[in-house]
Short mmCIF file of C-alpha atoms and ligand atoms in Angstrom, two decimals:
data_model
loop_
_atom_site.label_atom_id
_atom_site.label_comp_id
_atom_site.label_asym_id
_atom_site.label_seq_id
_atom_site.Cartn_x
_atom_site.Cartn_y
_atom_site.Cartn_z
CA UNK O 1 -88.81 138.38 88.12
CA UNK O 2 -87.64 141.96 87.97
CA UNK O 3 -89.48 144.40 90.20
CA UNK O 4 -87.88 147.74 89.39
CA UNK O 5 -89.22 149.60 92.41
CA UNK O 6 -87.71 147.02 94.75
CA UNK O 7 -84.41 147.38 92.91
CA UNK O 8 -84.55 151.17 93.37
CA UNK O 9 -85.21 150.65 97.09
CA UNK O 10 -82.05 148.51 97.07
CA UNK O 11 -80.11 151.41 95.56
CA UNK O 12 -80.25 150.79 91.81
CA UNK O 13 -80.71 153.61 89.26
CA UNK O 14 -82.58 153.22 85.98
CA UNK O 15 -82.31 155.32 82.81
CA UNK O 16 -86.11 155.32 82.77
CA UNK O 17 -87.25 155.38 86.38
CA UNK O 18 -90.17 153.18 87.43
CA UNK O 19 -93.34 155.13 88.21
CA UNK O 20 -96.64 155.01 90.01
CA UNK O 21 -98.92 157.71 91.46
CA UNK O 22 -100.20 158.21 94.96
CA UNK O 23 -104.01 157.79 94.92
CA UNK O 24 -103.74 156.23 91.47
CA UNK O 25 -107.03 154.39 92.01
CA UNK O 26 -109.59 157.11 92.46
CA UNK O 27 -112.21 159.49 91.26
CA UNK O 28 -110.33 160.86 88.23
CA UNK O 29 -111.03 157.43 86.63
CA UNK O 30 -114.57 156.74 85.31
CA UNK O 31 -114.08 153.01 85.91
CA UNK O 32 -113.33 153.73 89.59
CA UNK O 33 -116.50 155.77 89.93
CA UNK O 34 -118.51 152.92 88.41
CA UNK O 35 -117.11 150.29 90.80
CA UNK O 36 -117.42 152.67 93.74
CA UNK O 37 -121.13 153.06 92.96
CA UNK O 38 -121.59 149.32 92.75
CA UNK O 39 -119.88 148.83 96.14
CA UNK O 40 -122.22 151.05 98.14
CA UNK O 41 -120.23 153.06 100.64
CA UNK O 42 -116.52 153.81 100.44
CA UNK O 43 -115.85 151.50 103.41
CA UNK O 44 -117.87 148.72 101.75
CA UNK O 45 -115.46 149.06 98.84
CA UNK O 46 -112.41 148.86 101.15
CA UNK O 47 -113.76 145.66 102.76
CA UNK O 48 -114.85 143.94 99.54
CA UNK O 49 -111.84 141.94 98.29
CA UNK O 50 -113.28 141.38 94.78
CA UNK O 51 -114.09 145.04 94.20
CA UNK O 52 -111.00 146.37 96.01
CA UNK O 53 -108.94 144.08 93.77
CA UNK O 54 -110.73 145.44 90.74
CA UNK O 55 -110.09 149.11 91.57
CA UNK O 56 -106.46 148.43 92.49
CA UNK O 57 -105.98 146.89 89.04
CA UNK O 58 -107.75 149.65 87.08
CA UNK O 59 -104.80 152.07 86.88
CA UNK O 60 -102.42 149.16 86.16
CA UNK O 61 -104.51 148.02 83.22
CA UNK O 62 -104.96 151.54 81.89
CA UNK O 63 -101.44 152.92 82.38
CA UNK O 64 -99.11 149.94 83.07
CA UNK O 65 -97.71 151.55 86.21
CA UNK O 66 -94.74 149.82 87.84
CA UNK O 67 -96.57 149.48 91.16
CA UNK O 68 -100.05 148.58 92.30
CA UNK O 69 -101.05 150.01 95.66
CA UNK O 70 -103.55 148.09 97.74
CA UNK O 71 -106.93 149.82 97.63
CA UNK O 72 -108.00 150.69 101.15
CA UNK O 73 -107.63 153.75 103.39
CA UNK O 74 -105.36 154.71 106.27
CA UNK O 75 -108.45 155.17 108.46
CA UNK O 76 -109.68 151.55 108.33
CA UNK O 77 -107.43 151.03 111.37
CA UNK O 78 -109.63 153.44 113.38
CA UNK O 79 -112.69 151.47 112.32
CA UNK O 80 -110.90 148.24 113.31
CA UNK O 81 -110.13 149.74 116.73
CA UNK O 82 -113.87 150.25 117.21
CA UNK O 83 -114.13 153.99 116.51
CA UNK O 84 -117.17 154.86 114.42
CA UNK O 85 -116.14 155.99 110.92
CA UNK O 86 -117.93 156.92 107.75
CA UNK O 87 -116.97 158.74 104.58
CA UNK O 88 -119.41 161.43 103.55
CA UNK O 89 -119.75 162.60 99.97
CA UNK O 90 -117.98 165.94 99.59
CA UNK O 91 -116.85 165.99 103.23
CA UNK O 92 -114.39 163.13 103.59
CA UNK O 93 -113.97 161.05 106.73
CA UNK O 94 -116.22 161.63 109.73
CA UNK O 95 -115.33 159.87 113.00
CA UNK O 96 -116.68 160.00 116.56
CA UNK O 97 -113.80 161.92 118.21
CA UNK O 98 -111.91 159.98 120.90
CA UNK O 99 -111.41 161.40 124.41
CA UNK O 100 -109.11 160.33 127.24
CA UNK O 101 -111.42 157.58 128.50
CA UNK O 102 -112.02 156.21 124.97
CA UNK O 103 -108.27 155.96 124.50
CA UNK O 104 -107.87 154.01 127.75
CA UNK O 105 -110.32 151.42 126.38
CA UNK O 106 -108.71 150.98 122.95
CA UNK O 107 -107.42 147.51 122.30
CA UNK O 108 -105.75 145.96 119.27
CA UNK O 109 -107.29 142.55 120.05
CA UNK O 110 -109.90 142.62 117.26
CA UNK O 111 -107.95 144.61 114.70
CA UNK O 112 -106.63 141.87 112.45
CA UNK O 113 -109.91 140.03 112.47
CA UNK O 114 -111.63 143.20 111.32
CA UNK O 115 -109.01 143.85 108.64
CA UNK O 116 -109.02 140.27 107.31
CA UNK O 117 -110.86 141.32 104.09
CA UNK O 118 -108.11 143.87 103.35
CA UNK O 119 -105.46 141.19 103.79
CA UNK O 120 -107.49 138.97 101.46
CA UNK O 121 -107.32 141.74 98.85
CA UNK O 122 -103.51 141.75 99.19
CA UNK O 123 -103.43 137.96 98.61
CA UNK O 124 -105.63 138.26 95.55
CA UNK O 125 -103.37 141.00 94.18
CA UNK O 126 -100.27 138.95 94.87
CA UNK O 127 -101.78 136.10 92.86
CA UNK O 128 -103.24 138.22 90.08
CA UNK O 129 -100.53 140.78 89.35
CA UNK O 130 -97.80 140.32 86.76
CA UNK O 131 -94.62 139.33 88.54
CA UNK O 132 -92.68 142.41 87.42
CA UNK O 133 -95.14 144.81 89.07
CA UNK O 134 -94.43 145.84 92.64
CA UNK O 135 -97.28 145.34 95.06
CA UNK O 136 -97.40 148.05 97.74
CA UNK O 137 -99.22 147.82 101.02
CA UNK O 138 -99.57 150.79 103.37
CA UNK O 139 -100.79 152.28 106.59
CA UNK O 140 -101.04 155.78 108.03
CA UNK O 141 -98.37 156.93 110.44
CA UNK O 142 -99.63 157.08 114.03
CA UNK O 143 -99.48 160.90 114.18
CA UNK O 144 -101.54 161.37 111.00
CA UNK O 145 -104.12 158.74 111.98
CA UNK O 146 -104.33 160.22 115.51
CA UNK O 147 -105.14 163.67 114.08
CA UNK O 148 -108.31 162.25 112.50
CA UNK O 149 -109.18 160.18 115.58
CA UNK O 150 -109.00 163.24 117.83
CA UNK O 151 -110.61 165.87 115.59
CA UNK O 152 -113.15 163.49 114.09
CA UNK O 153 -112.50 164.93 110.62
CA UNK O 154 -109.82 166.60 108.54
CA UNK O 155 -108.68 170.07 109.61
CA UNK O 156 -106.25 172.49 107.92
CA UNK O 157 -103.72 172.60 110.76
CA UNK O 158 -104.51 169.64 113.03
CA UNK O 159 -105.02 172.05 115.94
CA UNK O 160 -107.35 169.68 117.87
CA UNK O 161 -104.68 166.92 118.01
CA UNK O 162 -101.85 169.35 118.74
CA UNK O 163 -103.75 170.84 121.66
CA UNK O 164 -104.95 167.44 122.93
CA UNK O 165 -101.39 166.07 122.86
CA UNK O 166 -100.19 168.85 125.14
CA UNK O 167 -103.21 168.78 127.45
CA UNK O 168 -103.22 164.99 127.82
CA UNK O 169 -99.67 163.80 127.12
CA UNK O 170 -100.14 160.36 128.66
CA UNK O 171 -103.36 159.59 126.84
CA UNK O 172 -101.85 160.88 123.61
CA UNK O 173 -98.78 158.67 124.02
CA UNK O 174 -101.08 155.72 124.77
CA UNK O 175 -102.94 156.45 121.53
CA UNK O 176 -99.70 156.54 119.53
CA UNK O 177 -98.64 153.27 121.17
CA UNK O 178 -101.88 151.51 120.26
CA UNK O 179 -101.55 152.76 116.69
CA UNK O 180 -97.93 151.56 116.52
CA UNK O 181 -98.92 148.12 117.75
CA UNK O 182 -101.83 147.85 115.32
CA UNK O 183 -99.70 149.15 112.42
CA UNK O 184 -96.92 146.64 113.06
CA UNK O 185 -99.34 143.71 112.99
CA UNK O 186 -101.22 145.11 110.01
CA UNK O 187 -98.11 145.76 107.90
CA UNK O 188 -96.59 142.36 108.74
CA UNK O 189 -99.86 140.74 107.64
CA UNK O 190 -99.73 142.71 104.36
CA UNK O 191 -96.11 141.65 103.76
CA UNK O 192 -96.95 138.02 104.55
CA UNK O 193 -99.89 138.15 102.14
CA UNK O 194 -97.57 139.24 99.34
CA UNK O 195 -96.91 142.99 99.53
CA UNK O 196 -93.38 143.61 98.20
CA UNK O 197 -93.01 146.82 100.20
CA UNK O 198 -95.17 148.97 102.47
CA UNK O 199 -95.53 152.74 102.61
CA UNK O 200 -96.19 154.71 105.79
CA UNK O 201 -98.18 157.89 105.03
CA UNK O 202 -97.47 160.74 107.46
CA UNK O 203 -99.50 163.30 105.55
CA UNK O 204 -99.75 165.75 108.48
CA UNK O 205 -96.13 165.62 109.67
CA UNK O 206 -95.69 169.21 108.47
CA UNK O 207 -97.56 170.97 111.28
CA UNK O 208 -95.22 170.13 114.18
CA UNK O 209 -92.28 171.89 115.79
CA UNK O 210 -88.95 170.15 116.14
CA UNK O 211 -89.59 168.62 119.56
CA UNK O 212 -93.08 167.40 118.65
CA UNK O 213 -91.85 166.08 115.33
CA UNK O 214 -89.22 163.93 117.08
CA UNK O 215 -91.71 162.57 119.62
CA UNK O 216 -94.81 162.12 117.50
CA UNK O 217 -93.48 161.46 113.98
CA UNK O 218 -89.95 160.08 114.19
CA UNK O 219 -90.32 157.91 117.31
CA UNK O 220 -93.54 156.08 116.32
CA UNK O 221 -92.34 155.40 112.76
CA UNK O 222 -89.04 154.07 114.20
CA UNK O 223 -91.05 151.85 116.52
CA UNK O 224 -93.00 150.49 113.56
CA UNK O 225 -89.94 149.79 111.39
CA UNK O 226 -88.17 148.12 114.36
CA UNK O 227 -91.28 146.12 115.23
CA UNK O 228 -91.65 144.89 111.66
CA UNK O 229 -87.96 144.07 111.20
CA UNK O 230 -87.79 142.18 114.50
CA UNK O 231 -90.01 139.65 112.74
CA UNK O 232 -89.38 140.32 109.03
CA UNK O 233 -85.75 141.53 108.86
CA UNK O 234 -85.79 142.19 105.12
CA UNK O 235 -89.01 144.20 105.03
CA UNK O 236 -88.91 147.11 102.56
CA UNK O 237 -90.49 150.22 104.02
CA UNK O 238 -91.17 153.56 102.31
CA UNK O 239 -91.71 156.71 104.38
CA UNK O 240 -93.87 159.60 103.15
CA UNK O 241 -93.70 162.39 105.71
CA UNK O 242 -95.36 165.13 103.70
CA UNK O 243 -94.21 168.73 103.85
CA UNK O 244 -91.43 168.45 106.44
CA UNK O 245 -88.91 170.70 104.69
CA UNK O 246 -85.55 170.66 106.45
CA UNK O 247 -86.62 167.69 108.61
CA UNK O 248 -86.28 165.40 105.57
CA UNK O 249 -82.54 165.37 106.14
CA UNK O 250 -81.81 162.45 108.45
CA UNK O 251 -85.42 161.20 108.39
CA UNK O 252 -84.55 157.87 106.77
CA UNK O 253 -81.69 157.16 109.17
CA UNK O 254 -83.70 158.15 112.22
CA UNK O 255 -86.83 156.18 111.27
CA UNK O 256 -85.24 153.23 109.48
CA UNK O 257 -87.27 153.56 106.27
CA UNK O 258 -85.58 152.37 103.04
CA UNK O 259 -86.89 155.09 100.72
CA UNK O 260 -88.51 158.47 101.25
CA UNK O 261 -91.32 160.10 99.33
CA UNK O 262 -90.81 163.84 98.87
CA UNK O 263 -93.52 166.41 98.36
CA UNK O 264 -93.13 168.97 95.55
CA UNK O 265 -91.99 171.83 97.78
CA UNK O 266 -88.60 170.20 98.39
CA UNK O 267 -86.05 172.08 96.24
CA UNK O 268 -84.56 169.65 93.75
CA UNK O 269 -80.97 170.42 94.77
CA UNK O 270 -81.90 169.41 98.33
CA UNK O 271 -83.64 166.32 96.97
CA UNK O 272 -80.44 165.46 95.09
CA UNK O 273 -78.42 165.75 98.32
CA UNK O 274 -80.95 163.50 100.07
CA UNK O 275 -80.63 160.98 97.27
CA UNK O 276 -77.02 160.40 98.38
CA UNK O 277 -78.49 159.26 101.73
CA UNK O 278 -81.48 157.24 100.55
CA UNK O 279 -83.50 156.37 97.41
CA UNK O 280 -86.11 159.00 96.56
CA UNK O 281 -89.72 158.82 95.44
CA UNK O 282 -91.44 161.88 94.01
CA UNK O 283 -92.05 164.70 93.60
CA UNK O 284 -94.10 166.28 90.81
CA UNK O 285 -96.61 168.89 91.96
CA UNK O 286 -99.99 167.14 91.44
CA UNK O 287 -101.47 170.45 90.27
CA UNK O 288 -99.14 170.43 87.25
CA UNK O 289 -101.07 167.31 86.30
CA UNK O 290 -104.31 169.30 86.28
CA UNK O 291 -102.78 172.10 84.22
CA UNK O 292 -101.09 169.86 81.64
CA UNK O 293 -99.24 171.29 78.62
CA UNK O 294 -95.90 172.96 79.13
CA UNK O 295 -96.27 173.23 82.91
CA UNK O 296 -96.54 169.47 83.11
CA UNK O 297 -93.67 168.75 80.72
CA UNK O 298 -91.40 171.17 82.56
CA UNK O 299 -92.32 169.68 85.93
CA UNK O 300 -91.52 166.16 84.73
CA UNK O 301 -88.26 167.28 83.14
CA UNK O 302 -87.09 169.08 86.28
CA UNK O 303 -87.53 165.94 88.38
CA UNK O 304 -85.79 163.75 85.80
CA UNK O 305 -82.91 166.18 85.19
CA UNK O 306 -82.18 166.57 88.89
CA UNK O 307 -82.89 163.11 90.23
CA UNK O 308 -82.82 160.83 87.18
CA UNK O 309 -79.18 159.81 87.65
CA UNK O 310 -79.73 158.28 91.09
CA UNK O 311 -82.15 155.82 92.68
CA UNK O 312 -85.55 157.33 91.82
CA UNK O 313 -89.14 156.17 91.75
CA UNK O 314 -91.05 158.79 89.78
CA UNK O 315 -94.22 159.83 91.58
CA UNK O 316 -96.30 162.83 92.50
CA UNK O 317 -95.52 164.91 95.58
CA UNK O 318 -99.00 164.01 96.91
CA UNK O 319 -102.12 162.23 95.65
CA UNK O 320 -103.65 162.84 92.24
CA UNK O 321 -106.77 165.03 92.46
CA UNK O 322 -110.23 164.02 91.16
CA UNK O 323 -110.31 166.83 88.56
CA UNK O 324 -107.15 165.64 86.75
CA UNK O 325 -107.77 164.90 83.04
CA UNK O 326 -106.73 161.36 82.10
CA UNK O 327 -104.89 162.67 78.99
CA UNK O 328 -102.54 164.55 81.29
CA UNK O 329 -101.66 161.35 83.12
CA UNK O 330 -100.91 159.82 79.72
CA UNK O 331 -98.77 162.82 78.79
CA UNK O 332 -96.78 162.49 82.04
CA UNK O 333 -96.19 158.78 81.53
CA UNK O 334 -95.00 159.29 77.92
CA UNK O 335 -92.61 161.99 79.05
CA UNK O 336 -91.17 159.87 81.88
CA UNK O 337 -90.84 156.77 79.68
CA UNK O 338 -89.61 158.78 76.69
CA UNK O 339 -92.13 157.01 74.41
O1 CP3 Z 29 -104.79 154.50 95.10
C1 CP3 Z 29 -104.30 154.59 96.24
O2 CP3 Z 29 -103.43 155.42 96.55
C2 CP3 Z 29 -104.71 153.60 97.30
C3 CP3 Z 29 -105.80 153.96 98.14
C4 CP3 Z 29 -105.70 155.08 99.16
C5 CP3 Z 29 -106.84 155.86 99.50
N1 CP3 Z 29 -106.51 156.67 100.54
C6 CP3 Z 29 -108.16 155.78 98.84
C7 CP3 Z 29 -109.15 156.85 99.04
C8 CP3 Z 29 -104.67 155.49 99.99
C9 CP3 Z 29 -103.22 155.03 100.01
C10 CP3 Z 29 -105.18 156.48 100.87
C11 CP3 Z 29 -104.39 157.12 101.91
C12 CP3 Z 29 -105.00 158.18 102.73
N2 CP3 Z 29 -106.28 158.28 103.18
C13 CP3 Z 29 -104.25 159.25 103.29
C14 CP3 Z 29 -102.76 159.46 103.15
C15 CP3 Z 29 -102.40 160.02 101.82
C16 CP3 Z 29 -102.86 161.42 101.60
O3 CP3 Z 29 -103.65 161.62 100.66
O4 CP3 Z 29 -102.42 162.31 102.34
C17 CP3 Z 29 -105.15 160.05 104.04
C18 CP3 Z 29 -104.82 161.31 104.81
C19 CP3 Z 29 -106.44 159.42 103.96
C20 CP3 Z 29 -107.69 159.84 104.63
C21 CP3 Z 29 -108.76 160.17 103.66
N3 CP3 Z 29 -109.38 159.24 102.85
C22 CP3 Z 29 -109.32 161.43 103.39
C23 CP3 Z 29 -108.91 162.73 104.07
C24 CP3 Z 29 -110.29 161.25 102.41
C25 CP3 Z 29 -111.22 162.32 101.86
C26 CP3 Z 29 -110.56 163.15 100.84
C27 CP3 Z 29 -110.73 162.55 99.48
O5 CP3 Z 29 -109.72 162.46 98.75
O6 CP3 Z 29 -111.86 162.19 99.18
C28 CP3 Z 29 -110.29 159.87 102.05
C29 CP3 Z 29 -111.16 159.21 101.05
C30 CP3 Z 29 -110.50 158.36 100.00
N4 CP3 Z 29 -109.47 157.49 100.21
C31 CP3 Z 29 -110.89 158.28 98.63
C32 CP3 Z 29 -110.05 157.33 98.02
C33 CP3 Z 29 -110.08 156.86 96.60
C34 CP3 Z 29 -112.04 159.03 97.98
C35 CP3 Z 29 -113.33 158.53 98.51
C36 CP3 Z 29 -114.37 158.19 97.47
O7 CP3 Z 29 -114.09 157.46 96.51
O8 CP3 Z 29 -115.50 158.60 97.67
#
């Protein structure tokens, strides 16, 4: 058994880095669209272990990626906490926004029962995947999940959550605490079901000032890594705090994650300096994958030239977009693997 991504997390470098893509199961694949249609709603797909298994495996079968990432969504935790959630075509997630009194009533008691089908998907993947492919579980970081719970939908700057957090600091802290508690249980269950590592997505970490970032991004992620390691000391945890610029430095030490995912705006010389601190995952601009051609080749080469000598998992700097041509994904993989 030789799971390259786990070896990178442990500090090893490879001549050809292992690779996977954030959002690798998704709408750019016709086979995903077909299964998604069969499932009914997006949430039905997340809670159907047979179909969620199938869509997780689709990009593995097509591209032989080095990791499979559990098919689910960071927002299933909100649903499990009892907040109403649906995904609307063309609009994304729509939730009933939480207020101070809703937060006071939140309880993690039913969460794992509700998420049992997702854990069943992890078990099926653990049994079905080739033993040299890394199985990744995940959750959203409390801050990022809270932004959706408060606004009720995606926003460009997360203003509703930022304002709420200052107007109702105690309720906001209580919300982060509930999300930490639920995330610890949820990630431990994923690890126990066979996930080799888990990734914590903090996709909206970029909108905070230094003080807020420490309180709402660093502290909760630290609480989660400590909570997991209190019970599973060897747990491998990847952090993806998107867009945090100079806050990347020290992030791994402060939060306790074993590897960090970088977005594409991080200058590669800074990424190289970070790689002396911690293994790196990233960071091709996903739009280069839409453009293809020379822009794509150059993007891949820049990442490999700057980070290829150290512990690197090749990935995108954020999720692949639905309009990406499949041939461009093939071109990227060939270039990374030097086929
Ligand atoms: O392949 C994988 O990466 C695993 C599955 C996965 C999904 N979402 C499936 C999905 C993962 C890891 C996520 C994480 C996620 N979900 C994040 C963090 C990563 C990021 O992209 O920043 C966030 C913020 C969400 C919340 C979310 N889910 C939004 C805002 C949306 C709507 C936007 C969009 O891309 O449609 C979703 C829906 C979603 N999650 C889809 C998929 C495949 C598309 C829904 C569909 O098929 O109709």
